[in-house]
Amino acid sequence: MKILVINSGSSSLKYQLIDMETESVLAKGLCERIGIANSNFVYKAHGMTIEQQTDIPDHNTAVKLVLDKLTDKEAGVISSMKEIDGVGHRVVASGEAFKQPTLVTPQAMETMEQIKDLAPLHNPAAIVGVNACLAQMPDTPMVLVFDTGFHFTMPDYAYMYAINYQHYQKYKIRRYGAHGTSHKFVAQEAAKYLGKNIEDLKIITCHLGNGSSITAVKGGKCIDTSMGFTPLAGVPMGTRSGDIDFAAAEYIAKKEGMSISDMLTYLNKQCGMLGVSGVSSDFRDLSVASDAGNDRARLALDMFCYNTKKYIGAYAAALNGVDVIVFTAGIGENDSRVREASLKDMEYLGVKLDAQKNVDCPRGTIAEIQADDSKVKILVIPTNEELVIARETMSVANLA
Ligand code: AMP
């Protein structure tokens, strides 16, 4: 059983071919700069990497390149496209239109068209990706897997904004959250690793990467999450502001002569770590700059860790306690200083880090980093969103 996982961006297409018997990656890579000069194709399989500078004018060409390489006599990992049993497509936003992973049908794609503007940068790209795959593999079952899916178990008082209720009814304005596949995966992995039933656990999952979100998971179900109607809300991120008083944004817009759409671009692309530090959105650059005495880089990092800590505290309250805190994604898995600062002075909650285990934390594997007398387990777990998408694809397309 082999599942191809596709993650389409507006000018990129990431892919993984997963053998579901062993849940191992047979091949993976990406097409970059689709429709832009100097397109690039990367293919990794058999322990080697092939990089090709080649013209990729559109997503159809990208999908064809991927399939050609996967079935290539020398570099390939399958003998024909027929060996691909299903294709799982990552979709960022679902609105309330899709609460579960959904089989691709003409009707589902019609609904996808209707919710395009919920994620104007991402959802149209997913549609293009699905159509490109359908063009090459018309008879292969395909499934839409939504980043928002895991969060539909939130109670209404957690997902509602205090706005005119009619606007919720009319436009479905509410908290949807994001990174659902990652939160779900690491929460399940945590329970498995600890040998506990997930139904008995209160878990706070911190997906800290270029985009960051924190989720409260009770009995395996999401009860609250930090991202909102869009992935702009929550902790400050690489280039996103995170939570901000809307009146402050309006004040800046008026003073700087920005339209609403300018303001959204500003809040999504020019704020966060980049905006505060003026150095970079990348935490590695921020650490170097901060260590060299750049006070704005120090401030950006302090803001990130303080806000992460605030959400952990809030979710411990929402969960009525916490058994496990999980760190995952680029920063969560790799940045020991962020983990330490985000968990500082939480002994009152039973959270006590082992400073040495935190620093020595091995990469690419599950690690426990709490002190021996910590009541709360603190785990670093590599995320695997593609595997969740592949599993959902198998189950929805009845391929098991
Ligand atoms: P992601 O979005 O999960 O791929 O995470 C990307 C972010 O993780 C990058 O922008 C970096 O800020 C951060 N990151 C990746 N590797 C490291 C590392 N070794 N140390 C600190 N931060 C890292």
XYZ file of C-alpha atoms and ligand atoms in Angstrom:
423
model
C 0.000 0.000 0.000
C 1.596 3.255 -1.150
C 0.205 6.747 -0.563
C 1.453 9.914 -2.221
C 1.123 13.002 -0.029
C 0.956 16.354 -1.786
C 1.349 19.752 -0.135
C 0.749 22.455 -2.758
C 1.735 26.069 -2.219
C 1.124 28.891 -4.666
C 4.575 28.413 -6.225
C 5.682 25.146 -4.688
C 4.688 21.503 -4.426
C 6.075 19.234 -1.717
C 5.576 15.494 -1.980
C 6.237 12.240 -0.136
C 5.570 8.704 -1.244
C 4.935 6.594 1.855
C 4.906 2.808 2.137
C 2.038 2.281 4.571
C 3.017 -1.251 5.534
C 6.129 0.101 7.225
C 5.027 3.767 7.380
C 8.385 4.627 5.837
C 9.160 7.289 3.247
C 10.140 5.810 -0.121
C 10.817 9.149 -1.801
C 10.235 12.807 -1.084
C 11.105 16.251 -2.337
C 9.717 19.440 -3.742
C 9.198 21.603 -6.796
C 10.078 25.210 -6.085
C 9.459 28.455 -7.950
C 6.652 26.985 -10.058
C 5.711 29.535 -12.712
C 8.748 31.673 -11.820
C 12.195 31.851 -13.420
C 14.831 29.375 -12.143
C 12.409 26.648 -11.060
C 13.959 23.834 -9.118
C 13.085 20.157 -8.625
C 14.385 18.179 -5.663
C 14.021 14.387 -5.352
C 15.288 12.286 -2.465
C 15.248 8.494 -2.549
C 17.610 5.545 -2.001
C 19.615 7.794 0.377
C 20.544 10.239 -2.384
C 19.356 13.651 -3.477
C 18.806 14.728 -7.064
C 18.450 18.428 -7.755
C 17.412 19.625 -11.194
C 17.159 23.185 -12.485
C 14.319 22.790 -14.929
C 11.440 24.792 -16.298
C 8.279 24.200 -14.185
C 5.675 26.546 -15.686
C 2.706 25.147 -13.739
C 1.564 22.557 -11.186
C 0.673 20.053 -13.950
C 4.290 20.008 -15.034
C 5.366 19.689 -11.398
C 3.163 16.631 -10.808
C 4.374 15.074 -14.052
C 8.000 15.625 -13.020
C 7.337 13.959 -9.664
C 5.576 10.939 -11.228
C 8.245 10.547 -13.918
C 10.955 10.492 -11.293
C 9.078 8.129 -8.965
C 8.726 5.645 -11.844
C 12.152 6.297 -13.386
C 14.055 3.083 -14.149
C 17.181 4.187 -12.261
C 16.158 6.727 -9.641
C 12.562 5.579 -9.187
C 11.004 3.670 -6.317
C 7.966 2.197 -8.099
C 7.608 0.583 -11.492
C 4.402 2.333 -12.498
C 1.938 4.996 -11.364
C -0.540 2.189 -10.717
C 1.431 1.347 -7.579
C 0.167 4.584 -6.006
C -2.987 3.502 -4.180
C -4.148 6.918 -3.073
C -3.169 10.588 -2.920
C -3.617 12.745 0.181
C -3.735 16.504 -0.298
C -2.995 18.921 2.503
C -5.502 21.781 2.706
C -4.970 24.711 5.058
C -8.504 25.990 5.653
C -11.853 24.188 5.713
C -14.243 26.725 7.184
C -17.198 24.776 8.540
C -17.669 23.183 5.110
C -15.409 20.198 5.864
C -15.123 18.860 9.383
C -13.464 15.591 8.374
C -10.949 14.511 5.762
C -12.984 14.160 2.578
C -12.773 12.119 -0.610
C -12.158 14.237 -3.719
C -15.373 14.340 -5.764
C -16.694 16.973 -8.197
C -18.991 18.145 -5.390
C -16.167 18.401 -2.844
C -14.124 20.422 -5.347
C -17.068 22.737 -5.916
C -17.170 23.384 -2.168
C -13.399 23.938 -2.205
C -13.942 26.672 -4.801
C -16.473 28.326 -2.482
C -14.061 28.467 0.477
C -11.026 29.626 -1.501
C -10.931 33.035 0.151
C -10.629 31.572 3.660
C -6.927 31.063 2.900
C -6.255 33.096 -0.229
C -2.581 32.104 -0.430
C -3.030 28.400 0.265
C -6.455 27.045 -0.665
C -6.368 28.006 -4.366
C -2.977 26.274 -4.579
C -4.461 23.102 -3.088
C -7.181 23.128 -5.750
C -4.568 23.500 -8.471
C -2.579 20.629 -6.915
C -5.599 18.319 -6.787
C -6.508 19.071 -10.399
C -2.932 18.531 -11.541
C -2.872 15.105 -9.834
C -6.298 14.203 -11.226
C -5.041 15.018 -14.718
C -2.212 12.477 -14.340
C -4.025 9.898 -12.181
C -7.747 10.145 -12.934
C -8.573 6.754 -11.429
C -6.604 7.048 -8.197
C -8.632 7.923 -5.070
C -7.693 11.276 -3.581
C -8.470 12.733 -0.189
C -8.488 16.302 1.140
C -6.964 16.502 4.617
C -7.492 19.780 6.427
C -5.122 21.518 8.875
C -8.225 22.600 10.757
C -9.739 19.096 11.078
C -8.390 18.151 14.514
C -9.816 21.319 16.072
C -13.518 20.726 15.404
C -13.935 19.183 18.850
C -13.499 22.598 20.513
C -16.549 23.602 22.539
C -18.510 26.585 21.221
C -17.366 28.902 24.024
C -13.744 28.264 22.953
C -14.176 28.688 19.208
C -16.583 31.648 19.226
C -15.447 35.250 19.012
C -17.518 37.751 20.976
C -18.949 39.365 17.859
C -22.496 39.857 16.675
C -23.799 36.264 16.559
C -25.395 36.879 13.177
C -21.937 37.394 11.705
C -20.926 33.963 12.941
C -24.058 32.490 11.377
C -23.742 34.400 8.129
C -19.985 34.219 7.519
C -18.890 31.408 9.894
C -16.426 33.740 11.589
C -14.911 31.730 14.442
C -11.697 30.094 15.617
C -10.627 27.240 13.342
C -6.973 26.797 14.350
C -4.248 25.228 12.216
C -1.456 22.606 12.276
C -4.166 20.111 13.294
C -2.419 17.126 11.738
C 0.742 17.936 13.679
C -1.032 18.448 17.025
C -2.950 15.215 16.533
C 0.176 13.266 15.603
C 2.342 14.413 18.508
C -0.472 13.990 21.063
C -0.973 10.386 19.896
C 2.780 9.759 19.846
C 3.081 11.134 23.394
C 0.446 8.727 24.707
C 2.025 5.827 22.819
C 5.508 6.690 24.080
C 4.318 6.939 27.694
C 2.365 3.702 27.382
C -0.822 5.502 28.465
C -4.322 5.628 27.095
C -4.747 9.017 25.391
C -8.285 9.214 26.871
C -6.689 9.591 30.300
C -4.260 12.379 29.408
C -4.268 16.183 29.467
C -1.685 17.276 26.912
C -0.481 20.690 25.765
C 1.122 20.464 22.324
C 3.404 23.312 21.239
C 3.986 23.317 17.467
C 6.705 25.982 17.260
C 8.000 26.628 13.766
C 7.855 29.380 11.206
C 4.170 29.399 12.080
C 3.470 28.464 15.689
C 0.395 27.218 17.478
C -0.358 25.721 20.857
C -3.217 23.308 21.528
C -4.941 21.921 24.614
C -5.763 18.227 24.109
C -8.059 16.466 26.589
C -8.648 12.751 26.195
C -7.212 12.905 22.671
C -9.487 15.745 21.564
C -8.653 19.377 20.964
C -10.451 21.677 23.408
C -8.692 24.922 22.494
C -5.980 26.195 20.176
C -4.087 29.444 19.779
C -4.571 30.145 16.083
C -7.864 31.691 15.091
C -10.015 32.327 12.055
C -6.709 32.316 10.177
C -3.160 31.316 11.170
C -2.405 34.947 12.076
C -3.530 34.654 15.703
C -1.800 33.273 18.781
C 1.865 33.628 19.732
C 4.014 36.011 17.675
C 5.686 34.084 14.835
C 8.470 34.396 12.258
C 6.736 37.159 10.342
C 3.192 37.118 11.837
C 2.146 39.398 14.656
C 0.087 36.837 16.550
C -2.583 38.291 18.849
C -2.965 42.050 18.516
C -5.596 44.598 19.524
C -7.407 45.327 16.271
C -7.622 49.005 17.215
C -3.802 49.176 17.211
C -3.730 47.800 13.661
C -6.354 50.312 12.553
C -4.311 53.136 14.145
C -1.163 52.133 12.221
C -3.160 51.724 8.988
C -4.602 55.227 9.304
C -1.250 56.829 10.104
C 0.592 54.949 7.334
C -2.167 55.181 4.731
C -2.616 51.412 4.482
C -5.692 49.651 3.138
C -7.159 46.678 5.024
C -5.446 44.339 2.617
C -2.095 46.212 3.089
C -2.569 45.837 6.826
C -3.126 42.087 6.538
C 0.002 41.694 4.425
C 1.874 43.738 7.030
C 0.581 41.644 9.960
C 1.278 38.358 8.149
C 4.599 39.112 6.475
C 6.373 42.040 8.133
C 5.675 41.643 11.834
C 6.495 38.933 14.382
C 10.159 38.160 15.044
C 11.209 39.906 11.843
C 9.296 43.102 12.619
C 10.427 43.379 16.237
C 14.077 42.415 15.698
C 14.634 43.972 12.291
C 17.130 41.085 11.899
C 15.370 37.931 10.692
C 12.362 35.677 11.100
C 14.662 32.707 11.670
C 15.330 31.771 15.284
C 18.905 30.690 14.530
C 19.722 34.185 13.248
C 17.924 35.749 16.216
C 19.971 33.726 18.717
C 23.231 34.716 17.047
C 22.202 38.397 16.961
C 20.947 38.356 20.544
C 24.169 36.738 21.792
C 26.116 39.436 19.953
C 24.231 42.093 21.936
C 21.387 43.006 19.578
C 18.703 44.059 22.040
C 15.804 43.916 19.588
C 16.675 40.312 18.734
C 16.705 39.589 22.491
C 13.328 41.310 22.824
C 11.772 39.309 19.963
C 12.935 36.010 21.515
C 11.731 37.051 24.987
C 8.330 37.974 23.554
C 8.022 34.611 21.805
C 8.915 32.603 24.904
C 6.745 34.731 27.212
C 3.722 34.309 24.960
C 4.330 30.566 24.642
C 4.453 30.355 28.441
C 1.225 32.377 28.718
C -0.615 29.967 26.409
C 0.742 26.967 28.317
C -0.548 28.534 31.537
C -3.906 29.345 29.986
C -4.321 25.831 28.612
C -3.319 24.249 31.917
C -6.266 26.230 33.311
C -8.559 25.162 30.456
C -7.568 21.504 30.938
C -7.798 21.687 34.731
C -4.155 20.584 34.952
C -1.618 19.116 32.597
C 0.090 15.714 32.386
C 2.291 16.214 29.341
C 3.761 19.184 27.475
C 5.037 18.399 23.971
C 7.386 20.502 21.853
C 7.511 19.934 18.119
C 8.368 21.529 14.709
C 11.504 23.465 13.702
C 11.890 25.538 16.856
C 10.177 23.165 19.280
C 12.386 20.257 18.217
C 15.657 22.139 17.924
C 15.803 25.249 20.087
C 16.622 24.246 23.668
C 16.812 27.870 24.796
C 13.254 28.569 23.665
C 12.029 25.437 25.458
C 13.824 26.428 28.662
C 12.595 30.038 28.636
C 9.008 29.013 27.802
C 8.879 26.672 30.825
C 10.662 28.953 33.287
C 9.141 29.258 36.783
C 6.380 26.729 36.251
C 7.194 24.553 39.254
C 3.858 25.649 40.766
C 2.225 23.646 37.932
C 4.451 20.638 38.496
C 6.518 21.507 35.409
C 10.281 21.145 35.982
C 12.747 20.901 33.126
C 16.057 19.050 33.375
C 18.401 21.687 31.936
C 21.012 19.158 30.836
C 18.554 16.726 29.237
C 17.024 19.693 27.445
C 20.355 20.770 25.964
C 21.451 17.202 25.179
C 18.090 16.341 23.578
C 18.869 14.133 20.552
C 17.445 15.201 17.177
C 14.941 13.257 15.157
C 13.684 11.036 17.946
C 11.323 11.284 20.934
C 13.070 12.610 24.034
C 11.966 13.145 27.637
C 13.436 16.310 29.119
C 11.700 16.796 32.474
C 13.533 16.588 35.810
C 13.136 13.354 37.792
C 10.816 15.087 40.286
C 8.688 16.867 37.654
C 5.009 15.896 37.914
C 4.486 16.838 34.276
C 6.227 14.953 31.480
C 7.982 17.208 28.977
C 8.552 15.577 25.593
C 10.232 16.628 22.378
C 8.563 14.764 19.509
C 9.450 15.124 15.810
C 6.258 15.920 13.961
C 5.138 14.008 10.888
C 2.210 15.744 9.229
C 2.641 13.748 6.016
C 2.183 10.441 7.809
C -1.080 11.675 9.371
C -2.286 12.772 5.919
C -1.349 9.361 4.485
C -3.145 7.537 7.324
C -6.274 9.675 6.878
C -6.138 9.054 3.129
C -6.064 5.300 3.632
C -8.946 5.397 6.031
C -11.207 7.793 4.070
C -10.551 6.056 0.746
C -11.152 2.649 2.400
C -7.741 1.430 1.391
C -6.864 -0.366 4.623
P 9.242 24.785 10.520
O 8.267 25.837 10.098
O 8.676 23.794 11.480
O 10.013 24.165 9.395
O 10.327 25.572 11.394
C 11.181 26.491 10.784
C 11.875 27.328 11.833
O 12.512 26.503 12.810
C 13.002 28.148 11.237
O 12.544 29.347 10.739
C 13.918 28.345 12.408
O 13.531 29.534 13.040
C 13.647 27.196 13.333
N 14.766 26.263 13.430
C 15.082 25.264 12.595
N 16.202 24.622 13.022
C 16.588 25.255 14.149
C 17.668 25.087 15.085
N 18.571 24.123 14.923
N 17.734 25.936 16.121
C 16.824 26.903 16.285
N 15.788 27.116 15.453
C 15.678 26.305 14.418
